[in-house]
PDB file of C-alpha atoms in Angstrom:
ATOM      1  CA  UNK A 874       5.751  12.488  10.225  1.00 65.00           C
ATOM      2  CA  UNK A 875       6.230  11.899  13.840  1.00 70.00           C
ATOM      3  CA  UNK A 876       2.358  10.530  14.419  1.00 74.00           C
ATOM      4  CA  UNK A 877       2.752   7.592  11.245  1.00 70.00           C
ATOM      5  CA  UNK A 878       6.733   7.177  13.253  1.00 71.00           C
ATOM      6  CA  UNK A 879       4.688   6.720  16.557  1.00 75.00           C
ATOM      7  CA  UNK A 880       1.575   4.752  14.824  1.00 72.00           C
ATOM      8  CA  UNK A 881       4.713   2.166  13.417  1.00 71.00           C
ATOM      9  CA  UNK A 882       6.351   2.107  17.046  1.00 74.00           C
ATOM     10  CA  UNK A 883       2.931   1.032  18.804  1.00 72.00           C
ATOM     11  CA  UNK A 884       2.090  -1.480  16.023  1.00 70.00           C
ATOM     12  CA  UNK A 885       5.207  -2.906  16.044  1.00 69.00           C
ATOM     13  CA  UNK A 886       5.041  -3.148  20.157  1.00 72.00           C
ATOM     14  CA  UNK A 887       2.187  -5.663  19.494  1.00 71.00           C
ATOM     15  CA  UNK A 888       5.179  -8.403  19.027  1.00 73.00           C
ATOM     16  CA  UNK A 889       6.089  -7.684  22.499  1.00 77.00           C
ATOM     17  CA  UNK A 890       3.723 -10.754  24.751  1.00 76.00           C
ATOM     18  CA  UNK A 891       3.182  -8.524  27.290  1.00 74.00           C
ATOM     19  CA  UNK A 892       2.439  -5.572  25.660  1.00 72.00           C
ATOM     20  CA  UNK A 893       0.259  -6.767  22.816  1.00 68.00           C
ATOM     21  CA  UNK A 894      -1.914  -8.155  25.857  1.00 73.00           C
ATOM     22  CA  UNK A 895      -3.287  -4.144  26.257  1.00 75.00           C
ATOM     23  CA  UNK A 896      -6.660  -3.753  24.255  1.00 74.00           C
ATOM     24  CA  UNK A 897      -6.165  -0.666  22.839  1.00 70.00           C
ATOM     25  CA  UNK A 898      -2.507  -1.563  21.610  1.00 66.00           C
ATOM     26  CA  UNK A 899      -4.091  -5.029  20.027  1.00 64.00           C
ATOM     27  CA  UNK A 900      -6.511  -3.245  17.946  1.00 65.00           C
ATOM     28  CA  UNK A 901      -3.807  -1.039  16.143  1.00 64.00           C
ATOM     29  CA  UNK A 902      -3.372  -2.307  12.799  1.00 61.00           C
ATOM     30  CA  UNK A 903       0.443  -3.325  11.593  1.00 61.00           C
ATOM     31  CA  UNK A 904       1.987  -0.128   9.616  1.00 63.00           C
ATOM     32  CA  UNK A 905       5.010   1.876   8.732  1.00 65.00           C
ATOM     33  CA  UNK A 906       5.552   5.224   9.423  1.00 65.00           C
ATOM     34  CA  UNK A 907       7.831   5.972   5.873  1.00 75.00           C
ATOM     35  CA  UNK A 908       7.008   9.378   4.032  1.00 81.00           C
ATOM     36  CA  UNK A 909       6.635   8.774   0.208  1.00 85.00           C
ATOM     37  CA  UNK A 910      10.366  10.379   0.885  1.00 88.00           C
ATOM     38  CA  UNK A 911      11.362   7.727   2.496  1.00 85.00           C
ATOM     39  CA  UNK A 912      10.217   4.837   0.742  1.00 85.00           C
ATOM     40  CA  UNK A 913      11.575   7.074  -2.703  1.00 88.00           C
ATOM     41  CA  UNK A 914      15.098   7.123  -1.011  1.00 87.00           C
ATOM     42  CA  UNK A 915      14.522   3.193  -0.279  1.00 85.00           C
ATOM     43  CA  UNK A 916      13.450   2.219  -3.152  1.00 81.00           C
ATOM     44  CA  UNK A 917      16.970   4.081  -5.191  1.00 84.00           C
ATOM     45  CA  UNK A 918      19.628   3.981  -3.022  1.00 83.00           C
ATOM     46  CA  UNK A 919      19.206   0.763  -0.699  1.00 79.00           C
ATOM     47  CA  UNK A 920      19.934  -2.341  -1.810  1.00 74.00           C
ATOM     48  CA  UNK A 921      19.606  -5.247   0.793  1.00 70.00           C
ATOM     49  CA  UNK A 922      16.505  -4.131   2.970  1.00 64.00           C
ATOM     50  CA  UNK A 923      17.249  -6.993   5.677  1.00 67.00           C
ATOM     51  CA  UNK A 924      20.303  -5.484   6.062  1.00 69.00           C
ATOM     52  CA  UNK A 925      21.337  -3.694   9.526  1.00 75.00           C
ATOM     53  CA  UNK A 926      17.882  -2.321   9.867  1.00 74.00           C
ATOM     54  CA  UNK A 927      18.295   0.285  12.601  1.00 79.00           C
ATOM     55  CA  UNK A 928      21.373   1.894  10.367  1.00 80.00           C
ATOM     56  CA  UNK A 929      19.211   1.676   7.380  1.00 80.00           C
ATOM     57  CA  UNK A 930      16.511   3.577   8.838  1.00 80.00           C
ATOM     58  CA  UNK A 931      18.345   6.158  10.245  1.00 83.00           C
ATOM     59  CA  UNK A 932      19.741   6.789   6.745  1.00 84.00           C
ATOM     60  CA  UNK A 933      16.399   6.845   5.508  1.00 83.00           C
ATOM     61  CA  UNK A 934      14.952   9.680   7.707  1.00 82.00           C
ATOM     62  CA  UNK A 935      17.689  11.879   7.825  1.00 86.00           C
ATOM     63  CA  UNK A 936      18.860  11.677   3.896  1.00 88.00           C
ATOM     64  CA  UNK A 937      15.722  12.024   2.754  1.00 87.00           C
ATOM     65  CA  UNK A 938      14.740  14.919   4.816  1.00 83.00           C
ATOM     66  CA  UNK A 939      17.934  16.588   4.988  1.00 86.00           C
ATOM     67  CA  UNK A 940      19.117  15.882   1.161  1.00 90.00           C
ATOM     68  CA  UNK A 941      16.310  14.449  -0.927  1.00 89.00           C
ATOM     69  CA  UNK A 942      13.826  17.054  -0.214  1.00 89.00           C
ATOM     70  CA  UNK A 943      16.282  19.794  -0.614  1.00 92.00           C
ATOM     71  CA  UNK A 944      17.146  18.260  -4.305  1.00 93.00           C
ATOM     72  CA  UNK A 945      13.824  17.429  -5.465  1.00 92.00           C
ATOM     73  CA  UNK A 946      10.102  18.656  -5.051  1.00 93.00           C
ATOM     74  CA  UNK A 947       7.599  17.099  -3.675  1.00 92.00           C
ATOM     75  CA  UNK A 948       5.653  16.500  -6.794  1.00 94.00           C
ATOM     76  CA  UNK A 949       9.106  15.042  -8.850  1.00 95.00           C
ATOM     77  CA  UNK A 950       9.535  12.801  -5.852  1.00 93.00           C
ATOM     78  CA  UNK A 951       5.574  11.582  -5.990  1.00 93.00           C
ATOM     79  CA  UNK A 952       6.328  11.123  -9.897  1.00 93.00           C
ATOM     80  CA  UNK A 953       9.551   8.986  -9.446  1.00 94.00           C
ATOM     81  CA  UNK A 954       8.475   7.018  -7.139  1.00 92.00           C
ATOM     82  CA  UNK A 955       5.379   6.023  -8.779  1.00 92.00           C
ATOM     83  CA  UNK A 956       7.711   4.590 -11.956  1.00 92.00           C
ATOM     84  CA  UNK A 957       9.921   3.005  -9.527  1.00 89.00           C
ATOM     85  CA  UNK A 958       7.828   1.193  -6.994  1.00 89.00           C
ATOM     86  CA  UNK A 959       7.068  -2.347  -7.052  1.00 88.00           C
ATOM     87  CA  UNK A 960       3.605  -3.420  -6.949  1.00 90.00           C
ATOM     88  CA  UNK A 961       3.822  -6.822  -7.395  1.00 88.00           C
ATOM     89  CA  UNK A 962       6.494  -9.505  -8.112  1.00 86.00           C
ATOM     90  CA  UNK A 963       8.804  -8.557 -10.994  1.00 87.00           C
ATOM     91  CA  UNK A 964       6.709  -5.491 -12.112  1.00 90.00           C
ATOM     92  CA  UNK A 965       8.026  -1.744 -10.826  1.00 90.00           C
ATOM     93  CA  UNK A 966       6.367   1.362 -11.805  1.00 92.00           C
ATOM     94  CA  UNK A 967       2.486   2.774 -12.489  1.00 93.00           C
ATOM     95  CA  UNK A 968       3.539   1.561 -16.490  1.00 93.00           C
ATOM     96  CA  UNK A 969       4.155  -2.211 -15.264  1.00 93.00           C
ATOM     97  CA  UNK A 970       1.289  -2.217 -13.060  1.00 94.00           C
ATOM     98  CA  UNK A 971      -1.187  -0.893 -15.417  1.00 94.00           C
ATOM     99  CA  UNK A 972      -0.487  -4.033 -17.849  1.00 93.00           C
ATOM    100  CA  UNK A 973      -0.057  -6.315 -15.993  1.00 93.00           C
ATOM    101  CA  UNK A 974      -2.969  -5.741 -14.158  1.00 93.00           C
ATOM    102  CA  UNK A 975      -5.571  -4.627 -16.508  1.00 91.00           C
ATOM    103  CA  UNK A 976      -4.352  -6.584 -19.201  1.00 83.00           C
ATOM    104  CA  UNK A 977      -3.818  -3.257 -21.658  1.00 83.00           C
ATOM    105  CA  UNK A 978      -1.087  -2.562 -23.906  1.00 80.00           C
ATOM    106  CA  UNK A 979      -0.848   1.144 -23.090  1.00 77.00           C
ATOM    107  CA  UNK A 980      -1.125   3.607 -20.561  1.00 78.00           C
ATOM    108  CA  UNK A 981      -4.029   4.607 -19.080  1.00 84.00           C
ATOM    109  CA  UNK A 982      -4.210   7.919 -19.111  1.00 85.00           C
ATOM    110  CA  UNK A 983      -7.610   8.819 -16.852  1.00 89.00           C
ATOM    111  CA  UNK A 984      -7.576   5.679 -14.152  1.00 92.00           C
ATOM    112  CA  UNK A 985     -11.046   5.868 -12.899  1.00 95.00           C
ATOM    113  CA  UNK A 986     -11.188   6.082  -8.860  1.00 96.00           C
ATOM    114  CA  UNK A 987     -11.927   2.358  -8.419  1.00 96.00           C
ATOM    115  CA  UNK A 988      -8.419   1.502 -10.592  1.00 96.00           C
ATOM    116  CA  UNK A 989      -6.343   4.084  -8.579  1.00 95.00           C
ATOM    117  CA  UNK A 990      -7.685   2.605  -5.929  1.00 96.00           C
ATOM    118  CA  UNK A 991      -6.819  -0.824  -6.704  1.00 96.00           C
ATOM    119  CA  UNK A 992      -2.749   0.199  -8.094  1.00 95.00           C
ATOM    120  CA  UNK A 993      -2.068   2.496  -4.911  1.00 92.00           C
ATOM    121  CA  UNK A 994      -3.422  -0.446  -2.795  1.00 92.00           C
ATOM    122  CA  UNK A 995      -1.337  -2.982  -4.400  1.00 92.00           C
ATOM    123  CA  UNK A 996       1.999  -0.592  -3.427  1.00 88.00           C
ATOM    124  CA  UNK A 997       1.279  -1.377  -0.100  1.00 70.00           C
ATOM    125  CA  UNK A 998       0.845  -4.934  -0.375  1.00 80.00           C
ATOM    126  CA  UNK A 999       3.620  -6.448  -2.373  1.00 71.00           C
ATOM    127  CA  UNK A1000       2.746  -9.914  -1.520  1.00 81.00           C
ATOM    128  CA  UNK A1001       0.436 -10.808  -4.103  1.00 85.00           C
ATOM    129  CA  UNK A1002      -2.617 -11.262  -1.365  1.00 88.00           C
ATOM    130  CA  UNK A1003      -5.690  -9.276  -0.824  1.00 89.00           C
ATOM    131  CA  UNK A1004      -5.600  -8.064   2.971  1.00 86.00           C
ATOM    132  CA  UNK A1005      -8.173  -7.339   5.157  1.00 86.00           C
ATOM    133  CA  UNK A1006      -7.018  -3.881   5.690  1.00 86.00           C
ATOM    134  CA  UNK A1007      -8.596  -3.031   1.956  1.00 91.00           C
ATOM    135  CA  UNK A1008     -12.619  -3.707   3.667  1.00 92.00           C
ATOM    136  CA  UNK A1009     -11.719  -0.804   6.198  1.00 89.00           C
ATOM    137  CA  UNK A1010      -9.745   1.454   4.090  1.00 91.00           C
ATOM    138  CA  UNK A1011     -12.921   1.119   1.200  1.00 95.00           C
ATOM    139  CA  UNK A1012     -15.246   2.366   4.279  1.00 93.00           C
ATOM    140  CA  UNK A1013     -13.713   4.995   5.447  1.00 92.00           C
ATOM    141  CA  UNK A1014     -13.392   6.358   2.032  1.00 95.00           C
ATOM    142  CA  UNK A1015     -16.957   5.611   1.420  1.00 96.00           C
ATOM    143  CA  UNK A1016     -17.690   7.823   4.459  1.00 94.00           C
ATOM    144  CA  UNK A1017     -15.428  10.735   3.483  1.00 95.00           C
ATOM    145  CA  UNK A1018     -17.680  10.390   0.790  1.00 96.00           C
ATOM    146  CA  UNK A1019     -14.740  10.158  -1.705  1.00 96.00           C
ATOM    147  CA  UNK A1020     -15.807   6.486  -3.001  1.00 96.00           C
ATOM    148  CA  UNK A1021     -19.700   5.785  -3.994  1.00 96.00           C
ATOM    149  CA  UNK A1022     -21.530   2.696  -4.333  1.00 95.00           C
ATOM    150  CA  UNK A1023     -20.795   2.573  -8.065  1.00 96.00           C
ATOM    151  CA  UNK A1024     -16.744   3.081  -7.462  1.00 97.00           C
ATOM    152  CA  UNK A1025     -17.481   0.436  -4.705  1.00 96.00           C
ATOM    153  CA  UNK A1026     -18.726  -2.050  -7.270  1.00 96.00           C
ATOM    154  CA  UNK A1027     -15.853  -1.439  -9.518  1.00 97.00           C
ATOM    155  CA  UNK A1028     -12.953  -2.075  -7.114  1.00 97.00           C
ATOM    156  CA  UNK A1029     -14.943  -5.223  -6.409  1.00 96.00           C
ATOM    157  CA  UNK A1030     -14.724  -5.996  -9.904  1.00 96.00           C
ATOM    158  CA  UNK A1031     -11.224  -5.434 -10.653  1.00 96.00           C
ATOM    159  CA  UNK A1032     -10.357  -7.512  -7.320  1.00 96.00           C
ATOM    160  CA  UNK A1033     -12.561 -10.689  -8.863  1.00 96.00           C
ATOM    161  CA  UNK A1034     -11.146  -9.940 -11.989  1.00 95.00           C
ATOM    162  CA  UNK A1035      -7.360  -9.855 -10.887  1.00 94.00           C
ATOM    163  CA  UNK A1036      -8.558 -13.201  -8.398  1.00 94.00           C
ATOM    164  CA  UNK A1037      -9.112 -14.823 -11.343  1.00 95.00           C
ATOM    165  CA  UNK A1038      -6.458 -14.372 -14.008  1.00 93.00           C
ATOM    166  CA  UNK A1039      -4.489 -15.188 -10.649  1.00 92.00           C
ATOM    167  CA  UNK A1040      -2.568 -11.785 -10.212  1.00 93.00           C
ATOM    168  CA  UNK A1041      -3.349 -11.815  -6.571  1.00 93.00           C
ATOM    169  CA  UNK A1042      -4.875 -14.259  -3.993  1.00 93.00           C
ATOM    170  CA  UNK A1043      -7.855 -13.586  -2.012  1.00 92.00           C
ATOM    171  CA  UNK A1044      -7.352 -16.150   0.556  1.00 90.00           C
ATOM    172  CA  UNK A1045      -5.341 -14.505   4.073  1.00 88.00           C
ATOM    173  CA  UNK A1046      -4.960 -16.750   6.959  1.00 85.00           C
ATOM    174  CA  UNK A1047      -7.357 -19.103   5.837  1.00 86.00           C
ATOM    175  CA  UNK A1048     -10.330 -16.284   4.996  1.00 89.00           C
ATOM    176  CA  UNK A1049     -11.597 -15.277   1.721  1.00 93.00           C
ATOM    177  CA  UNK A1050     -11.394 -11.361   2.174  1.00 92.00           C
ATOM    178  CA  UNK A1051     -13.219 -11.247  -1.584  1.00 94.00           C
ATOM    179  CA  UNK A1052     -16.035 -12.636  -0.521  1.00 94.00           C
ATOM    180  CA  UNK A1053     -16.404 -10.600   2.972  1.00 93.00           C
ATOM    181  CA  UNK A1054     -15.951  -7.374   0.665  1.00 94.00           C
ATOM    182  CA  UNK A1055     -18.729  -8.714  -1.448  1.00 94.00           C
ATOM    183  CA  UNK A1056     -20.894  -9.826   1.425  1.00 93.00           C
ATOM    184  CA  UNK A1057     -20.385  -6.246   3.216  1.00 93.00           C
ATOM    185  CA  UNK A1058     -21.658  -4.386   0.321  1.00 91.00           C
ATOM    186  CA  UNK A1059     -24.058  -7.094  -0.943  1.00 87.00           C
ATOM    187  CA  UNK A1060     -22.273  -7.690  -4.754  1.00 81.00           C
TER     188      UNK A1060
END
């Protein structure tokens, strides 16, 4: 995906001082530009992730283009990945997630949108902390029209819920991004 490749290049040009002095470059929020391909081949073949970086990347794009897609569909890859991924500390794969985050002792088999929302989030942010990013992405799926007030409401709920059995922290860089998702939609 050579716009997410060129999205990760720019963002990561914002640790450059002069560079990260040009407006339009300071607004672009940190990402990565890995497929689901990518971060599949990551996640079972590489080991030490700190490791020579530049070689490990490399790797990434061309095996996984050039070998993982050719042994595996798209939809396999989306379902191994899903069991394999961590999404918090010590707990790897949609399974682990589900328990440990909504307390059950079984799969959930129909995830409502505000609990998909909340697992597919926490992929992204294996740090245990709630990060501004999740205000943004909850209004621009609000204005696709793909959340509504009442899925709004519940993601809210299962953030205050996970705040406080302490399975993530709401607190980043001294802000309490809980309490600006509550104030923006008034819960």
């Amino acid at each position: 995906d050579y716009r997410a490749i060129g999205r990760a290049l720019l963002s990561h040009a914002r640790k450059i001082p002069y560079i990260k002095k040009i407006p339009y470059i300071a607004k672009i929020p940190f990402s990565g530009g890995s497929t689901i391909t990518q971060q599949l081949f990551r996640t079972l073949f590489v080991e030490n992730m700190n490791k020579k970086r530049l070689r490990r990347k490399l790797a990434e794009i061309c095996l996984s283009r050039y070998w993982l897609n050719k042994i595996l569909p798209k939809k396999d890859q989306l379902e191994i990945y899903l069991n394999a991924v961590r999404f918090d500390k010590q707990i790897f794969g949609i399974m682990q997630a589900m328990q440990h985050f909504y307390d059950c002792d079984k799969y959930i088999k129909n995830l409502s949108k505000a609990q998909a929302f909340f697992l597919i989030e926490r992929i992204s942010v294996i740090s245990g902390t709630m990060l501004p990013k999740v205000i943004d992405t909850i209004a621009r799926l609000e204005n696709q029209k793909i959340l509504n007030k009442q899925d709004i409401k519940e993601i809210i709920d299962i953030y205050t819920k996970a705040c406080d059995n302490e399975k993530i922290k709401a607190e980043f860089k001294n802000e309490n991004i809980l309490e600006k998702l509550r104030e923006k939609y008034k819960y």
